[in-house]
Structure formats: C-alpha cells, structure tokens
XYZ file of C-alpha atoms in Angstrom:
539
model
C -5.894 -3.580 0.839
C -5.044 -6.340 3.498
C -5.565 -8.953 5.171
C -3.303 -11.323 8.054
C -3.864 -14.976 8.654
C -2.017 -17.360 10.241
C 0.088 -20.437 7.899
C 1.870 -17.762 5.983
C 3.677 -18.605 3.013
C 7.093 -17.794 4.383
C 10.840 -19.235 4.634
C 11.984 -19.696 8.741
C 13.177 -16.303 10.223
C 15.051 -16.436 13.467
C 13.347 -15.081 16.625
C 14.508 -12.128 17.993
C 16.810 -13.325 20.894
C 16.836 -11.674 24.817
C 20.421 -11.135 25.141
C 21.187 -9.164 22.097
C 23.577 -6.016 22.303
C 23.276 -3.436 19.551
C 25.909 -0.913 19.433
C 26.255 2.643 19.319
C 26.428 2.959 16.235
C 23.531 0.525 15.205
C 20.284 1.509 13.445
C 17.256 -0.582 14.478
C 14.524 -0.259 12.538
C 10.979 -1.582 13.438
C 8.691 -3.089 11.245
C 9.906 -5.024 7.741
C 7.622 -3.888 5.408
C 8.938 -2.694 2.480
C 9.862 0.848 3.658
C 12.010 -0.785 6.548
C 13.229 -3.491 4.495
C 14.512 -0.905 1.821
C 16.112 1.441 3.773
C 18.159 -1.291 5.417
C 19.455 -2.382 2.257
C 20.476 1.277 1.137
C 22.147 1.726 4.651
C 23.829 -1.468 4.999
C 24.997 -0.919 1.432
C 26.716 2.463 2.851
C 28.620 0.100 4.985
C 26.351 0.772 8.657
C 25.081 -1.605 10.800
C 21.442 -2.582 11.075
C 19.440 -4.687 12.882
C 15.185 -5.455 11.883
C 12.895 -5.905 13.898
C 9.178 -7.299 13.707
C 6.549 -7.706 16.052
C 4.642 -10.752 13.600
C 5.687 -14.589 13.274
C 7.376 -13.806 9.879
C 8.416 -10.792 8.193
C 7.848 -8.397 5.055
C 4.871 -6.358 6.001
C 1.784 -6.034 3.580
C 4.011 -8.493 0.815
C 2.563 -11.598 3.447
C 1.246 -14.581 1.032
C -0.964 -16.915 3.378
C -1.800 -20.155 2.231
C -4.995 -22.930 3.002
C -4.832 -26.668 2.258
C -5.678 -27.715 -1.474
C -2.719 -25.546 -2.257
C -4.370 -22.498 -2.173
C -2.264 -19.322 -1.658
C -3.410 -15.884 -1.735
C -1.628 -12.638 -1.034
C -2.334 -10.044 1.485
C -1.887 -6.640 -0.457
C 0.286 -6.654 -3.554
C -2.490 -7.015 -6.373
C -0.374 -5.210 -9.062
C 2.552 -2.706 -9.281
C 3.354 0.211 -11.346
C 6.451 1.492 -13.621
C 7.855 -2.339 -13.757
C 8.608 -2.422 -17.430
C 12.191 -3.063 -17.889
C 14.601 -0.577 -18.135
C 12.633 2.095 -15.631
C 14.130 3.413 -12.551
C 11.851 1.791 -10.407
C 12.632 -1.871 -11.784
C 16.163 -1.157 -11.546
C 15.743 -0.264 -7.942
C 13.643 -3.304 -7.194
C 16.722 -5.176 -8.718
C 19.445 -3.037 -6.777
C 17.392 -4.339 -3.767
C 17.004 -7.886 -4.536
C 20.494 -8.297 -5.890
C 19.239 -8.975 -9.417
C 16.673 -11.961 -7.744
C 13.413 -10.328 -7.938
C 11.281 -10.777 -11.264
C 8.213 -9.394 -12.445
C 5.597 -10.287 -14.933
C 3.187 -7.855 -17.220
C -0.675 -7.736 -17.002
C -0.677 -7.072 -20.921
C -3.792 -4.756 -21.927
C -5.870 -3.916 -20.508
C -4.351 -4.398 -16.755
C -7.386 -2.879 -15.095
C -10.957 -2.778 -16.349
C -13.697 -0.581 -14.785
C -17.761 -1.206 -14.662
C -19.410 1.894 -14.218
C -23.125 1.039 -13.642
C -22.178 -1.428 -16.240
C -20.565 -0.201 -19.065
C -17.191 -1.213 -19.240
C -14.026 1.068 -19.473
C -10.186 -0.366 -20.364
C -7.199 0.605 -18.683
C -4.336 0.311 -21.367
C -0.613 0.224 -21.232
C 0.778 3.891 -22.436
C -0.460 7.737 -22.356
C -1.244 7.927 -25.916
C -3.147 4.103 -25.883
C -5.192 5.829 -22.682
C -5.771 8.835 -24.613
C -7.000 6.979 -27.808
C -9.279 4.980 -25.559
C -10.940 7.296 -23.480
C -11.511 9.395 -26.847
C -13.559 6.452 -28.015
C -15.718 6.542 -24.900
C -16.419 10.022 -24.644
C -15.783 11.310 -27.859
C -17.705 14.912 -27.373
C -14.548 15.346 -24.257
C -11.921 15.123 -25.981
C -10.283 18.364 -24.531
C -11.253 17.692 -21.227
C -9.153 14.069 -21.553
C -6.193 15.961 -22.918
C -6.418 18.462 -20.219
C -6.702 15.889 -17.543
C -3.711 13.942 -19.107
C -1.281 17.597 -19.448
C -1.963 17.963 -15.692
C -0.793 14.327 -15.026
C 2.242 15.482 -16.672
C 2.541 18.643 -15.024
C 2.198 17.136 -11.581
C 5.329 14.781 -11.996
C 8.120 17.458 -11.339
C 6.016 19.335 -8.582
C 5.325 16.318 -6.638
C 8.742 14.919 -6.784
C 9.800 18.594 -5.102
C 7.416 17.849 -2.566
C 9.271 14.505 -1.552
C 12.871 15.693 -2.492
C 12.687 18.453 0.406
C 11.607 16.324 3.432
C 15.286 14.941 2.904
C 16.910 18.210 2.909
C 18.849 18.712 5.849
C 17.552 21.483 8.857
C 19.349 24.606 7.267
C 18.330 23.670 3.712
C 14.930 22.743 4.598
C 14.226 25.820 6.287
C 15.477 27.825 3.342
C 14.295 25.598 0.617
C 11.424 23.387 1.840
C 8.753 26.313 1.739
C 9.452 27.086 -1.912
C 9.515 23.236 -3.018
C 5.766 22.707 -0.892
C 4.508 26.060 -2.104
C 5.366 24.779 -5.759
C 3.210 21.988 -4.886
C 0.803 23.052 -3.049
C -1.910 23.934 -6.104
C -1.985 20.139 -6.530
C -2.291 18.761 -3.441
C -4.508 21.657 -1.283
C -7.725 20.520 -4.130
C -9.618 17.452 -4.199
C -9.511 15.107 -6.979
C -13.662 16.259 -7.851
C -12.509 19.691 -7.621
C -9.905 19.711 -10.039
C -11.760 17.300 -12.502
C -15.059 19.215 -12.352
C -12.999 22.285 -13.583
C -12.108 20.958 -16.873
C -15.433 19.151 -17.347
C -18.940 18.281 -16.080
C -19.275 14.979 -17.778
C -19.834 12.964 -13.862
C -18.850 9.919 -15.739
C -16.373 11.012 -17.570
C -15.025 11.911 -13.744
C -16.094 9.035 -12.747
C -13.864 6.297 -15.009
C -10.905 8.342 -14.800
C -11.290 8.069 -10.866
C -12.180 4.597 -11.522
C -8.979 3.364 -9.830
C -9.181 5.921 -6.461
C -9.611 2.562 -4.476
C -5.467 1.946 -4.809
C -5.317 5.365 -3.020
C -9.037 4.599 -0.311
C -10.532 7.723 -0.878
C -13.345 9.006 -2.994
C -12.832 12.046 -5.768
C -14.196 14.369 -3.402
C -12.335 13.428 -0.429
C -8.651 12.698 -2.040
C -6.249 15.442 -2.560
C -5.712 15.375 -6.666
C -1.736 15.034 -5.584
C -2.619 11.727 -4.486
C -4.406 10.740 -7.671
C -1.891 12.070 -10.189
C 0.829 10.042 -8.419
C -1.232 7.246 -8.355
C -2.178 7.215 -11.566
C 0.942 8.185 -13.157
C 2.655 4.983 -11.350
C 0.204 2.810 -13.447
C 0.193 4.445 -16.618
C 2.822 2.190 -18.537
C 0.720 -1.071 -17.100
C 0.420 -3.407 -14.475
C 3.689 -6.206 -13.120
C 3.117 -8.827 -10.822
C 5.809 -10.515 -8.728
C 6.443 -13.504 -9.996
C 6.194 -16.540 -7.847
C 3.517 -14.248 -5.555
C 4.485 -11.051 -3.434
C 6.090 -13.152 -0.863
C 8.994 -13.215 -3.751
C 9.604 -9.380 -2.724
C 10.547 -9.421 1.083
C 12.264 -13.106 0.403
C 14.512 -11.713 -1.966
C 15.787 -8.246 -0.218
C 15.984 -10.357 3.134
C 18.170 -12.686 1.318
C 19.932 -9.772 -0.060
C 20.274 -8.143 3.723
C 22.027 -11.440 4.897
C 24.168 -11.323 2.460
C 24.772 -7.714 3.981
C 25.458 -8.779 7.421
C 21.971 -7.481 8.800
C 19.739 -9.791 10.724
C 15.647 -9.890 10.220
C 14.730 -10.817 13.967
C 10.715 -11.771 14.274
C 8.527 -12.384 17.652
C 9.974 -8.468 18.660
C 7.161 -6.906 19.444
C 8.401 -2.764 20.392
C 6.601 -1.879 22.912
C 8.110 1.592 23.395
C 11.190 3.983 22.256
C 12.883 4.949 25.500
C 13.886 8.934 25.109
C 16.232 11.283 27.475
C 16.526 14.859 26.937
C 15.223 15.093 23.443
C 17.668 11.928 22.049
C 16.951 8.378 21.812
C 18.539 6.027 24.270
C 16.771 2.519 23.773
C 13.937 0.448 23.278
C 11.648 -1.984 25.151
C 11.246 -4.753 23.308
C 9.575 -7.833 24.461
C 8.713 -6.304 28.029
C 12.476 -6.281 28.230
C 14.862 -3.070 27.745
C 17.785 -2.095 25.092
C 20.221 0.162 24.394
C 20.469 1.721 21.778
C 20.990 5.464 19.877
C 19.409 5.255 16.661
C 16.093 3.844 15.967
C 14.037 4.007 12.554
C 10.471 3.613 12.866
C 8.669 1.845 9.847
C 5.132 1.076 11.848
C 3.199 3.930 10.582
C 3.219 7.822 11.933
C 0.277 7.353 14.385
C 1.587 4.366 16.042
C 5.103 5.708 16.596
C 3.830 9.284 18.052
C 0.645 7.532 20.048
C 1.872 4.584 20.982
C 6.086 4.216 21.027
C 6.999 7.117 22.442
C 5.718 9.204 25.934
C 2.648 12.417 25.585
C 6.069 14.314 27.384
C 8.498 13.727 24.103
C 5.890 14.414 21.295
C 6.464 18.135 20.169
C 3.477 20.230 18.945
C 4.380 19.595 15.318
C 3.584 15.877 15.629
C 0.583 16.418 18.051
C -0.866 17.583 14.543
C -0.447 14.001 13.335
C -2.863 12.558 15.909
C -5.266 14.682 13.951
C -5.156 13.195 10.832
C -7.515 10.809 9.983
C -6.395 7.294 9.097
C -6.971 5.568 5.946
C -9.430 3.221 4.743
C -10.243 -0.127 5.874
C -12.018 -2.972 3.994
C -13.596 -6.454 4.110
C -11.885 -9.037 1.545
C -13.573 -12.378 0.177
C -10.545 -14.759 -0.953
C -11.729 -17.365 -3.036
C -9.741 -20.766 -3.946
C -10.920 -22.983 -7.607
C -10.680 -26.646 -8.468
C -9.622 -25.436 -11.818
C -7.382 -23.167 -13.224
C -7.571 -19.458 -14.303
C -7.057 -20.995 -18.522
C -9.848 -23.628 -18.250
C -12.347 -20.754 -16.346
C -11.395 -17.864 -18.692
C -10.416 -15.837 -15.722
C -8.460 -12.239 -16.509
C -5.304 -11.263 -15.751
C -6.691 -8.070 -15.059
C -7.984 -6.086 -11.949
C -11.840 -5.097 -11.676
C -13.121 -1.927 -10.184
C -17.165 -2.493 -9.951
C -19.240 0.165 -9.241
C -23.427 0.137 -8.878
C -23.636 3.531 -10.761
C -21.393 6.560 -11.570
C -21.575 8.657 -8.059
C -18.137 7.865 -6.976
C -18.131 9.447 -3.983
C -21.361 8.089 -3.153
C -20.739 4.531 -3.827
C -17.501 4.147 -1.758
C -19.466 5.671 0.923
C -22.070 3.667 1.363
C -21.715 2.555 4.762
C -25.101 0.377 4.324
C -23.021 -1.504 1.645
C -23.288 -4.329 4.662
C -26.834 -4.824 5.407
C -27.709 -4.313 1.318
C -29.071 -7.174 -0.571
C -26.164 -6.220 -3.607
C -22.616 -4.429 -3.169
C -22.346 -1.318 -3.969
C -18.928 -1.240 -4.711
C -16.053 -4.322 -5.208
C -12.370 -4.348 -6.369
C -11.783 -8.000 -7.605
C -8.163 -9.130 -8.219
C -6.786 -12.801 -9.849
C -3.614 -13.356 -8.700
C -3.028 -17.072 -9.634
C -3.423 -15.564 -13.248
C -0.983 -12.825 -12.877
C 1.793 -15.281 -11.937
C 3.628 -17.279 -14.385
C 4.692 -19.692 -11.674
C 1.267 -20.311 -10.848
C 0.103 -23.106 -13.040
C 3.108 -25.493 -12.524
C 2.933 -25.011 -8.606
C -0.723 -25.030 -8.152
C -1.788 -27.206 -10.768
C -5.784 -26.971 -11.636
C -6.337 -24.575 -8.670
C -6.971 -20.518 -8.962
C -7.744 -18.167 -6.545
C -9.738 -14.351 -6.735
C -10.033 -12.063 -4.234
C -13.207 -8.899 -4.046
C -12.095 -6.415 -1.930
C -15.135 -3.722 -0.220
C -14.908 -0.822 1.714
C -15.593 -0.977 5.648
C -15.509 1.282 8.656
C -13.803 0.255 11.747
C -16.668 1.290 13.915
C -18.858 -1.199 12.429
C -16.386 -3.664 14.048
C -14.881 -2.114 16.588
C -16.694 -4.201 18.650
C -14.928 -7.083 18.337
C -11.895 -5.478 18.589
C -10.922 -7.463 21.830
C -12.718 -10.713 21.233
C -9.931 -14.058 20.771
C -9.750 -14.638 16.652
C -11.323 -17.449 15.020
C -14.079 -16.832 17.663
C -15.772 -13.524 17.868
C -19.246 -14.457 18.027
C -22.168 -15.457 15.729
C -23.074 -11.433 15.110
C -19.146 -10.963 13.622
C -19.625 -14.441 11.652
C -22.726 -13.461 10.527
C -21.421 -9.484 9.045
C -18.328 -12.073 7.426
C -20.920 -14.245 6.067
C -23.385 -11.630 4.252
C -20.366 -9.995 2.528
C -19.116 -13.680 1.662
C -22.312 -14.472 -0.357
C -22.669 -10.788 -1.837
C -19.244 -11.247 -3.295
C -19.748 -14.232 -4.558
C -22.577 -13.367 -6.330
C -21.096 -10.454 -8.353
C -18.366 -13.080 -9.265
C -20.905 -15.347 -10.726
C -22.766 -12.765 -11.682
C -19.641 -11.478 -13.826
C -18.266 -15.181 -14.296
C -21.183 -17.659 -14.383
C -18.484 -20.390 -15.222
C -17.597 -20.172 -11.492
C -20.520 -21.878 -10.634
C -19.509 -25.265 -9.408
C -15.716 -24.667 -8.777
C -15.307 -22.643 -5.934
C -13.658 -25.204 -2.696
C -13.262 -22.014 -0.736
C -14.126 -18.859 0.687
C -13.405 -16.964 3.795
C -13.397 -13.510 4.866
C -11.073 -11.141 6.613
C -11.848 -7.638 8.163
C -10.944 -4.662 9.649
C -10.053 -6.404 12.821
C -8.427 -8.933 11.566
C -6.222 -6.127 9.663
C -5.653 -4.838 13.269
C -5.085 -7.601 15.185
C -1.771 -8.776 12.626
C -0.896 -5.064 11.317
C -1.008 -3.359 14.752
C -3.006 -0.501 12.600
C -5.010 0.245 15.302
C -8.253 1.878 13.254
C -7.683 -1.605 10.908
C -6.384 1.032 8.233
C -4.424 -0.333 5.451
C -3.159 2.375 3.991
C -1.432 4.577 6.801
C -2.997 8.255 7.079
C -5.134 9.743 4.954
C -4.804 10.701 0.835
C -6.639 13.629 2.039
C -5.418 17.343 1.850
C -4.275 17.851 4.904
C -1.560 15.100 4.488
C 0.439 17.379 2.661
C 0.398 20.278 5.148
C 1.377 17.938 8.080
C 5.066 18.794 8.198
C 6.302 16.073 10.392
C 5.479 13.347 8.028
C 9.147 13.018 6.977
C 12.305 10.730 8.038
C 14.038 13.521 10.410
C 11.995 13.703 13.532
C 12.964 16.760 16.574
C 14.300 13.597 18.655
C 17.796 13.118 17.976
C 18.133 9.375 16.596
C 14.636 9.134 15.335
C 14.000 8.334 11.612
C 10.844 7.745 10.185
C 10.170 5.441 6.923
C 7.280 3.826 5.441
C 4.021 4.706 3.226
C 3.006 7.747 5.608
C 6.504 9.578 4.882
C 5.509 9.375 0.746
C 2.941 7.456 -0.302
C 0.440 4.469 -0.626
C 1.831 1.149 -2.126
C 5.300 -1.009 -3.258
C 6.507 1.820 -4.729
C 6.036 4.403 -2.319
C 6.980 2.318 0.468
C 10.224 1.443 -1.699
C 10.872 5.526 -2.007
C 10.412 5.939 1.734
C 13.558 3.569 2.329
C 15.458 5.983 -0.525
C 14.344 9.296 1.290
C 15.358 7.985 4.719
C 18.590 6.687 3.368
C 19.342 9.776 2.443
C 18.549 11.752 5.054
C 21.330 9.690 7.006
C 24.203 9.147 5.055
C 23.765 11.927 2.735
C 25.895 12.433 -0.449
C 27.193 8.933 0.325
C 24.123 7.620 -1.391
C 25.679 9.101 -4.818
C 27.535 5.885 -4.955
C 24.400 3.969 -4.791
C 22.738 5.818 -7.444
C 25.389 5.382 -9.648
C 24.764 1.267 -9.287
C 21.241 1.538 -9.712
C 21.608 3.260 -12.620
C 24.194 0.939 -14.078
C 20.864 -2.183 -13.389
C 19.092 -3.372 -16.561
C-alpha cells in the first residue's frame, strides 16, 4: 500500500553518470526495491559485479519514508513485517543483508486488531495464542478454527515447492517443476471463500480470519487461498517494525553494497532492454544507449514484457502475462499530531475496519468514494511502532488509513502536471480526506484538536513515482491464475534476462527479500551454499 512524494527521507545517492562502461561480465539490475537490492547483495557476495539502477531521485523502492515540515515523516509501504523475532531465518537474512545494521522492533499483542461491523477481533503473537482466541469468539467453531489452522500448516511445505522449482535449472525444471506445481496446485487453483466455506458456514467466522486479505489486495472470493496461507503464516509469530522507519532497510543494504564494490546510480530512468537474436545486448538508459550482456529486471513483470522490451522478443509464454490482471490500488490519508502517540493513547497496532462482515462486498465497493461513510479502512501508526520515534520527533505522531481505489476512477488525471490536477481530482482527495478522518475520531475522539496535517495520495500519484502503470501496488494479481502463469520466474527465454521482485514470489518485505534469494540462485547456483552457511551462522 503506497504512496510517492517528493522531500524523501533519504541519504545523497549519486546520479547515474553518461559515460559509464559496464562490462561483460556485469549484471545491471533495474529498480532498487528490495528484490533488486537483495539480489545484488547475494551476487556481489559471490564475488560478481553489479551495477543498480533507478529511474526515481533516491532509491529503495516501496521502503521510501517522505517527510513534511513540523518533523513529520511517514512511510510509503512498510506498515509491519512478519517472522522478525530473533533467531528466525528471515531475521537472520535481513541481518546477512544489512551486515548486522538493520534492527527491528515487536508490535507486542495484539499486532493487528480487526472491526467487523464493530465487534472487535485480536490478532495475537503465536498459533496456539490465535487458536485460544478465536475459540473465545466463536466458541460453537472450534473444529472449523483447528481445521483452518492444520491447513495453514499443511500449505508451508507445498508452497515452498512451488517457489523452490522456478530456480531449478531448464533440464531439472522440465523434469521436476510439474510435480513440485502439481503438489501445489490444490492450494493455489481455489479461492480463499472457497476453501473456508468448506470447513464452515459461519460468514464471520470467514470473515475475521480474512480480516487481514488487504496485505495481499484481494477479497476471499477473488484471492487464491495460496496467497492467504502465505500471508498469514508470515504474520503468525507477530508484527516487527524497522526501527528508525523503513527508510532504515534500503539505507542499510546500500551501505552494505558499497562496502561490496556495487554502485546504487539514481536519475536512470530504462527506457528499454536492447535484444539481438534471442540474447541481451544493452540498454537505453536516459535516451542514451549501453552495452551490456546481463540485465536483471526488478520493475515488475508487466512493465518489463510491455514496456522494456520489443512485441518481436516477447515469446507466447509471457504474452500470457499481459493477461493478468494487476493488483490493487488505493487512496491513503497520512496524518501528522502535535502530540505524541503516549499522551493520545494511540496503538501500536494495525486496524482493519470493515462496515459489516461481507468481505468481498466491502472491499468492492467502488461507491466507497461518493459515500457519506467508508466502507472499508486499514489504519496504521507508525510513529508508535518505532522506538526511535519519540526522541527524534518529539511531541509529534503520525497515522495513516489506507482505502481501496480503482485506477479508472482516476485515470483521468493520469497525464495532468502533479500538485495541479484540477479542482474535480482535489475534490475526490478531499472527500476521502474528511471520511478518514472521521473514522479516526470516530475510533479516537482524543484526536480532536491535534491533527496539523493531512494530505492524500492516490492511484496516480502511485503511478506517476512507481512507474506501475495501472497505480497497482502490489505487482500482479493474488488471484489464481498467478500461479499457472509459468513465466513469472527469474530465468526468462532471452539469454541474459533475470527477473526479481514481488511478481516472481510474492507480496511484501519478505517476499521481495526471497525474490533476490531465488534469482541469486538461479545464477550462481551451488555457489550460494556458501552463503547459506553464513546466514545460518547470524543470530
């Protein structure tokens, strides 16, 4: 769920220059989100040269913090991450990456809290904790909760053959890859509704366990249950927070990657991947052309395969790609305080609000911006997650309420100059901005009074700084047919082309983060044994 503005939070980065070189054996990878900014660590680590490139004013993707005067700072799409707490494989890979830099700081219990036509539902830390609390809010389903938490467990293994085979090599994925998908493919071909309704017909029941399908963007009956077990399993030990804000994640692995010898050049917009006879042979970037034999694209599948590359070097297999939809988009209301999160009582936790307990409906209700009331809100507190918050930002807090949107509902502004799109785009900005702010004082009356304040981004504004051309924020689509789409994987058919990024595995840090570890290894192969072994050696 993001959102770009301009006076980032961000160190100085170094421009990406005209009269670069990059040799033969150099892998340029476009885009530093996460996935790009991961996999460069992994390679470099393996001892090969790579160079970053990205198309914004300063790096690190969706981790962007973005700041106003008063000393506000919000972020721009880390609101929590999964399987932090210390000693899991994901923290120690986070510190692998950072070189030991990177810190994190627990939500505590609950992390997330759900209103479902008002009655309130906890999210706690542990499978046995969720158990014991969903028990005491549906106490006649108790079988149904147990089944629904024995498939969580069941998925694990299945999906992680899923991912595991798009790094196999050709031979082995032709002999292997088709058993590993078909292994999966009872999780991933149903939607999340399906699969729930068969274990029980409690709706709300359904609907608090799918109370937190907005980290995913899709509704119960439109999200493949793959997608949701994955999703939920990441969160199931809690919510972590990077301390010091999310712009603490890039900062620290681009530290790292200097350390490494690789340069983060921004201002280097890619315009297109220059391709001869099936192989890669350069880029254009900047209106100006470059050498170059291996290129790794971390912009998202649709862009690379629309966009990058010519109709003529697109096989069939990733013609299917232009035919999946992309994922959500959203309005978000960032709020800045003239007192801090202690003095206003404000949560540590996330909120997922929703009117009544029709899921699917809810999320989409595309009149949710010409209603009197939302419909539906996600509302995060970041200046409470951080520890560093208080003694930077003395008596000052920020919230954000994140809504679902459509990108034809703003399409239309598409091409107008930002900061002045006309009085009907201020106007759709300014209805959500007092909607949003009355379910936050609605939920917290103490707010009343404090608020210095508020803006609103969009879906265009998401396109304008992401390049996501439908405003998406979460790649392509949770849906089914994600998991059929066989070219969503790091080896493409054009020799030198890697993919990485959220559309290769999944939605969020963490996925990103695995994309980097897939691509990796799709490259250098059993060489990434060594790097295992140091991960696993990271408290």
């Amino acid at each position: 769920m993001i959102a770009y503005y301009e006076n980032m939070v961000e160190k100085s980065y170094k421009k990406f220059p005209s009269s670069i070189t990059f040799t033969k054996d150099t892998y340029v990878i476009i885009g530093s989100g996460i996935g790009g900014l991961s996999t460069a660590v992994f390679l470099a680590k393996a001892g090969k040269k790579v160079v970053v490139l990205e198309q914004h004013y300063t790096p690190g993707g969706f981790t962007h913090s973005f700041k106003r005067r008063k000393g506000l700072v919000w972020d721009v799409g880390v609101h929590y991450v999964g399987n932090m707490e210390k000693g899991s494989s994901l923290r120690k890979i986070f510190n692998y990456l950072s070189n030991d830099k990177l810190e994190w700081d627990s939500m505590g219990d609950p992390y997330d809290v759900a209103y479902i036509n008002k009655r309130k539902f906890e999210f706690v830390c542990g499978k046995e904790n969720f158990r014991k609390k969903f028990y005491e809010y549906f106490p006649n389903d108790r079988l149904a909760i147990d089944e629904y938490l024995r498939l969580l467990d069941k998925s694990t293994k299945k999906n992680l053959l899923y991912f595991v085979q798009k790094a196999f090599p050709w031979g082995l994925s032709k002999i292997l890859g088709p058993i590993f998908r078909w292994v999966q493919r009872p999780l991933s071909k149903k939607t999340t509704f399906e699969v729930l309704s068969s274990i029980t017909d409690n709706l709300e029941l359904i609907a608090a366990l799918c109370a937190q399908c907005g980290n995913y963007g899709l509704s119960p009956k439109e999200s493949s249950f793959a997608s949701h077990c994955i999703v939920i399993n990441h969160f199931m030990e809690g919510g972590y927070y990077p301390r010091g804000g999310s712009n603490s994640i890039h900062e620290t692995i681009i530290d790292h990657l200097g350390l490494l010898g690789v340069q983060v050049f921004i201002k280097a917009k890619v315009e297109k991947i220059i391709v001869d006879k099936s192989s890669v042979k350069g880029l254009v970037v900047n209106g100006k052309e470059f050498s170059c034999k291996n290129v790794i694209s971390n912009v998202g599948a649709h862009n690379t395969f629309q966009y990058l590359l010519e109709e003529t070097n697109v096989s069939r297999k990733y013609q299917k790609i232009k035919n999946l939809e992309p994922s959500t988009c959203h309005l978000c209301l960032y709020i800045g305080l003239d007192e801090s999160d202690a003095n206003l009582g404000l949560p540590k936790y996330n909120i997922w609000w929703y009117k009544n307990k029709d899921t699917d409906k809810v999320l989409n209700d595309r009149k949710n911006l010409l209603d009197n009331q939302l419909s539906f809100a996600y509302i995060s507190f970041p200046s409470a997650k951080d520890s560093c918050w208080s003694s930077e930002h003395p008596n000052k807090a920020t919230i954000q309420l994140i809504g679902r949107a459509w990108y034809d509902d703003f399409k239309e502004f598409e091409n107008e100059p930002w900061l002045n799109r006309g009085e009907k785009y201020d106007l759709l900005k300014e209805n959500f901005k007092n909607k949003g702010i009355a379910l936050l004082k609605e939920l917290y009356p103490q707010l009343e009074g404090h608020i210095i304040h508020a803006e609103v981004s969009t879906p265009v504004s998401t396109r304008k700084f992401s390049n996501y051309k439908k405003g998406e924020i979460y790649g392509v689509t949770h849906a089914p047919e994600r998991y059929t789409t066989k070219g969503l994987k790091p080896r493409t058919s054009i020799k030198g082309l890697y993919l990485t990024g959220q559309d290769i595995t999944l939605v969020g840090v963490g996925g990103a983060m695995a994309s980097g570890i897939l691509t990796a290894t799709t490259i250098i192969k059993w060489n990434m044994g060594k790097q295992f072994k140091e991960i696993t050696n990271k408290h």
